[in-house]
mmCIF file with all atom_site columns, C-alpha atoms in Angstrom:
data_model
loop_
_atom_site.group_PDB
_atom_site.id
_atom_site.type_symbol
_atom_site.label_atom_id
_atom_site.label_alt_id
_atom_site.label_comp_id
_atom_site.label_asym_id
_atom_site.label_entity_id
_atom_site.label_seq_id
_atom_site.pdbx_PDB_ins_code
_atom_site.Cartn_x
_atom_site.Cartn_y
_atom_site.Cartn_z
_atom_site.occupancy
_atom_site.B_iso_or_equiv
_atom_site.pdbx_formal_charge
_atom_site.auth_seq_id
_atom_site.auth_comp_id
_atom_site.auth_asym_id
_atom_site.auth_atom_id
_atom_site.pdbx_PDB_model_num
ATOM 1  C CA . MET M 1 1  ? 7.038   -2.135  10.573  1.00 47.00 ? 1  MET M CA 1
ATOM 2  C CA . GLU M 1 2  ? 4.805   -5.408  10.147  1.00 59.00 ? 2  GLU M CA 1
ATOM 3  C CA . GLY M 1 3  ? 1.854   -5.575  11.598  1.00 66.00 ? 3  GLY M CA 1
ATOM 4  C CA . LYS M 1 4  ? 1.607   -2.034  12.863  1.00 85.00 ? 4  LYS M CA 1
ATOM 5  C CA . HIS M 1 5  ? -1.364  -0.420  11.459  1.00 90.00 ? 5  HIS M CA 1
ATOM 6  C CA . LYS M 1 6  ? -3.060  2.920   12.465  1.00 95.00 ? 6  LYS M CA 1
ATOM 7  C CA . VAL M 1 7  ? -5.057  4.985   10.393  1.00 96.00 ? 7  VAL M CA 1
ATOM 8  C CA . MET M 1 8  ? -6.399  8.137   13.093  1.00 97.00 ? 8  MET M CA 1
ATOM 9  C CA . LEU M 1 9  ? -8.887  11.091  11.004  1.00 96.00 ? 9  LEU M CA 1
ATOM 10 C CA . THR M 1 10 ? -9.278  14.845  12.708  1.00 97.00 ? 10 THR M CA 1
ATOM 11 C CA . ASP M 1 11 ? -11.928 16.339  11.587  1.00 97.00 ? 11 ASP M CA 1
ATOM 12 C CA . ARG M 1 12 ? -12.359 14.992  8.156   1.00 95.00 ? 12 ARG M CA 1
ATOM 13 C CA . LYS M 1 13 ? -10.186 17.183  7.110   1.00 98.00 ? 13 LYS M CA 1
ATOM 14 C CA . TYR M 1 14 ? -5.930  15.215  8.341   1.00 98.00 ? 14 TYR M CA 1
ATOM 15 C CA . LEU M 1 15 ? -5.017  12.097  8.161   1.00 98.00 ? 15 LEU M CA 1
ATOM 16 C CA . LEU M 1 16 ? -2.336  10.231  9.281   1.00 98.00 ? 16 LEU M CA 1
ATOM 17 C CA . VAL M 1 17 ? -1.991  6.379   8.389   1.00 97.00 ? 17 VAL M CA 1
ATOM 18 C CA . GLU M 1 18 ? 0.612   4.672   9.942   1.00 97.00 ? 18 GLU M CA 1
ATOM 19 C CA . GLY M 1 19 ? 2.363   0.916   8.034   1.00 96.00 ? 19 GLY M CA 1
ATOM 20 C CA . VAL M 1 20 ? 2.185   1.985   4.431   1.00 96.00 ? 20 VAL M CA 1
ATOM 21 C CA . ARG M 1 21 ? 3.962   -0.301  2.304   1.00 96.00 ? 21 ARG M CA 1
ATOM 22 C CA . HIS M 1 22 ? 3.835   1.497   -1.013  1.00 95.00 ? 22 HIS M CA 1
ATOM 23 C CA . VAL M 1 23 ? 0.898   3.848   -2.593  1.00 96.00 ? 23 VAL M CA 1
ATOM 24 C CA . GLU M 1 24 ? -0.813  2.210   -5.579  1.00 95.00 ? 24 GLU M CA 1
ATOM 25 C CA . SER M 1 25 ? -2.911  5.416   -6.762  1.00 95.00 ? 25 SER M CA 1
ATOM 26 C CA . PHE M 1 26 ? -3.723  9.034   -6.043  1.00 95.00 ? 26 PHE M CA 1
ATOM 27 C CA . ASP M 1 27 ? -6.246  11.229  -7.743  1.00 96.00 ? 27 ASP M CA 1
ATOM 28 C CA . GLU M 1 28 ? -7.501  14.525  -5.846  1.00 97.00 ? 28 GLU M CA 1
ATOM 29 C CA . ASN M 1 29 ? -11.099 12.017  -5.119  1.00 97.00 ? 29 ASN M CA 1
ATOM 30 C CA . GLU M 1 30 ? -9.458  8.368   -3.889  1.00 97.00 ? 30 GLU M CA 1
ATOM 31 C CA . ILE M 1 31 ? -6.149  7.101   -2.234  1.00 97.00 ? 31 ILE M CA 1
ATOM 32 C CA . THR M 1 32 ? -5.613  3.698   -2.431  1.00 96.00 ? 32 THR M CA 1
ATOM 33 C CA . LEU M 1 33 ? -2.899  2.478   -0.020  1.00 96.00 ? 33 LEU M CA 1
ATOM 34 C CA . ASP M 1 34 ? -1.075  -1.170  0.835   1.00 95.00 ? 34 ASP M CA 1
ATOM 35 C CA . THR M 1 35 ? -0.840  -1.978  4.052   1.00 95.00 ? 35 THR M CA 1
ATOM 36 C CA . THR M 1 36 ? 0.268   -3.835  6.887   1.00 93.00 ? 36 THR M CA 1
ATOM 37 C CA . MET M 1 37 ? -2.926  -5.325  7.288   1.00 91.00 ? 37 MET M CA 1
ATOM 38 C CA . GLY M 1 38 ? -4.510  -5.451  3.551   1.00 93.00 ? 38 GLY M CA 1
ATOM 39 C CA . PHE M 1 39 ? -5.791  -2.544  0.956   1.00 95.00 ? 39 PHE M CA 1
ATOM 40 C CA . LEU M 1 40 ? -7.136  0.982   2.026   1.00 96.00 ? 40 LEU M CA 1
ATOM 41 C CA . THR M 1 41 ? -9.353  3.566   -0.021  1.00 97.00 ? 41 THR M CA 1
ATOM 42 C CA . LEU M 1 42 ? -9.910  6.689   0.871   1.00 97.00 ? 42 LEU M CA 1
ATOM 43 C CA . LYS M 1 43 ? -12.373 8.816   -1.400  1.00 97.00 ? 43 LYS M CA 1
ATOM 44 C CA . GLY M 1 44 ? -13.230 12.549  -0.199  1.00 97.00 ? 44 GLY M CA 1
ATOM 45 C CA . GLU M 1 45 ? -13.036 15.633  -2.398  1.00 98.00 ? 45 GLU M CA 1
ATOM 46 C CA . GLY M 1 46 ? -9.669  17.832  -2.465  1.00 98.00 ? 46 GLY M CA 1
ATOM 47 C CA . LEU M 1 47 ? -7.314  15.270  -1.539  1.00 98.00 ? 47 LEU M CA 1
ATOM 48 C CA . HIS M 1 48 ? -3.494  15.181  -1.438  1.00 96.00 ? 48 HIS M CA 1
ATOM 49 C CA . ILE M 1 49 ? -0.785  13.693  -0.284  1.00 97.00 ? 49 ILE M CA 1
ATOM 50 C CA . THR M 1 50 ? 1.545   16.578  2.018   1.00 97.00 ? 50 THR M CA 1
ATOM 51 C CA . GLN M 1 51 ? 3.915   13.525  3.479   1.00 97.00 ? 51 GLN M CA 1
ATOM 52 C CA . LEU M 1 52 ? 5.279   10.240  2.831   1.00 96.00 ? 52 LEU M CA 1
ATOM 53 C CA . ASP M 1 53 ? 7.915   8.155   4.165   1.00 96.00 ? 53 ASP M CA 1
ATOM 54 C CA . LEU M 1 54 ? 7.645   4.447   2.564   1.00 94.00 ? 54 LEU M CA 1
ATOM 55 C CA . GLN M 1 55 ? 11.233  3.363   5.137   1.00 95.00 ? 55 GLN M CA 1
ATOM 56 C CA . LYS M 1 56 ? 8.937   4.465   8.463   1.00 95.00 ? 56 LYS M CA 1
ATOM 57 C CA . GLY M 1 57 ? 5.505   3.463   7.058   1.00 96.00 ? 57 GLY M CA 1
ATOM 58 C CA . ASN M 1 58 ? 4.200   6.650   7.362   1.00 97.00 ? 58 ASN M CA 1
ATOM 59 C CA . LEU M 1 59 ? 1.452   8.643   4.815   1.00 97.00 ? 59 LEU M CA 1
ATOM 60 C CA . THR M 1 60 ? -0.456  12.129  5.852   1.00 98.00 ? 60 THR M CA 1
ATOM 61 C CA . ALA M 1 61 ? -3.007  13.345  3.654   1.00 98.00 ? 61 ALA M CA 1
ATOM 62 C CA . GLU M 1 62 ? -5.668  16.712  3.499   1.00 98.00 ? 62 GLU M CA 1
ATOM 63 C CA . GLY M 1 63 ? -8.678  17.184  1.808   1.00 98.00 ? 63 GLY M CA 1
ATOM 64 C CA . PHE M 1 64 ? -11.884 16.235  2.747   1.00 98.00 ? 64 PHE M CA 1
ATOM 65 C CA . PHE M 1 65 ? -12.198 12.590  3.379   1.00 97.00 ? 65 PHE M CA 1
ATOM 66 C CA . ALA M 1 66 ? -15.911 10.703  3.056   1.00 97.00 ? 66 ALA M CA 1
ATOM 67 C CA . SER M 1 67 ? -15.006 6.877   3.495   1.00 96.00 ? 67 SER M CA 1
ATOM 68 C CA . PHE M 1 68 ? -12.837 4.672   4.004   1.00 95.00 ? 68 PHE M CA 1
ATOM 69 C CA . LEU M 1 69 ? -12.444 1.428   2.624   1.00 95.00 ? 69 LEU M CA 1
ATOM 70 C CA . PHE M 1 70 ? -10.314 -1.921  4.345   1.00 94.00 ? 70 PHE M CA 1
ATOM 71 C CA . GLN M 1 71 ? -9.571  -5.131  2.147   1.00 93.00 ? 71 GLN M CA 1
ATOM 72 C CA . GLU M 1 72 ? -8.273  -7.677  3.917   1.00 82.00 ? 72 GLU M CA 1
ATOM 73 C CA . ASP M 1 73 ? -4.519  -9.011  2.245   1.00 65.00 ? 73 ASP M CA 1
ATOM 74 C CA . LYS M 1 74 ? -4.994  -12.481 0.577   1.00 59.00 ? 74 LYS M CA 1
ATOM 75 C CA . GLY M 1 75 ? -2.972  -13.587 -2.401  1.00 57.00 ? 75 GLY M CA 1
ATOM 76 C CA . ARG M 1 76 ? -0.460  -11.350 -1.641  1.00 54.00 ? 76 ARG M CA 1
ATOM 77 C CA . GLY M 1 77 ? 2.270   -12.099 -4.139  1.00 49.00 ? 77 GLY M CA 1
ATOM 78 C CA . ARG M 1 78 ? -0.306  -12.834 -7.039  1.00 46.00 ? 78 ARG M CA 1
ATOM 79 C CA . ALA M 1 79 ? -0.008  -11.404 -10.351 1.00 46.00 ? 79 ALA M CA 1
ATOM 80 C CA . LYS M 1 80 ? -2.347  -7.835  -10.019 1.00 50.00 ? 80 LYS M CA 1
ATOM 81 C CA . GLY M 1 81 ? -5.266  -8.266  -12.524 1.00 51.00 ? 81 GLY M CA 1
ATOM 82 C CA . LYS M 1 82 ? -4.851  -12.070 -12.902 1.00 49.00 ? 82 LYS M CA 1
ATOM 83 C CA . ASN M 1 83 ? -7.988  -13.049 -10.977 1.00 56.00 ? 83 ASN M CA 1
ATOM 84 C CA . VAL M 1 84 ? -9.912  -10.241 -13.720 1.00 57.00 ? 84 VAL M CA 1
ATOM 85 C CA . LEU M 1 85 ? -7.838  -11.826 -17.132 1.00 56.00 ? 85 LEU M CA 1
ATOM 86 C CA . LYS M 1 86 ? -9.424  -15.875 -16.282 1.00 57.00 ? 86 LYS M CA 1
ATOM 87 C CA . ARG M 1 87 ? -12.728 -14.420 -15.290 1.00 56.00 ? 87 ARG M CA 1
ATOM 88 C CA . LEU M 1 88 ? -13.031 -12.802 -18.787 1.00 60.00 ? 88 LEU M CA 1
ATOM 89 C CA . LEU M 1 89 ? -11.104 -15.908 -20.850 1.00 64.00 ? 89 LEU M CA 1
ATOM 90 C CA . LYS M 1 90 ? -13.620 -18.379 -18.828 1.00 55.00 ? 90 LYS M CA 1
#
């Protein structure tokens, strides 16, 4: 699965993502995924995950998708929130 990444959106309502490693968070307005090519944040309304298979790396979701934000996979393995803490303590 490493490196394989695919995002397919139909009519801004039906989403298929391949290459999902982990679902970081989700609610009806935002889904954040850790994928083989970095983090992907999906925003919209009435979002819900209809199928998730982490062994295959597949996720399907439905709702109204308004935006997608891709973030590079820099610093994998660092403790989450460590940079925020460093900035606060400066």
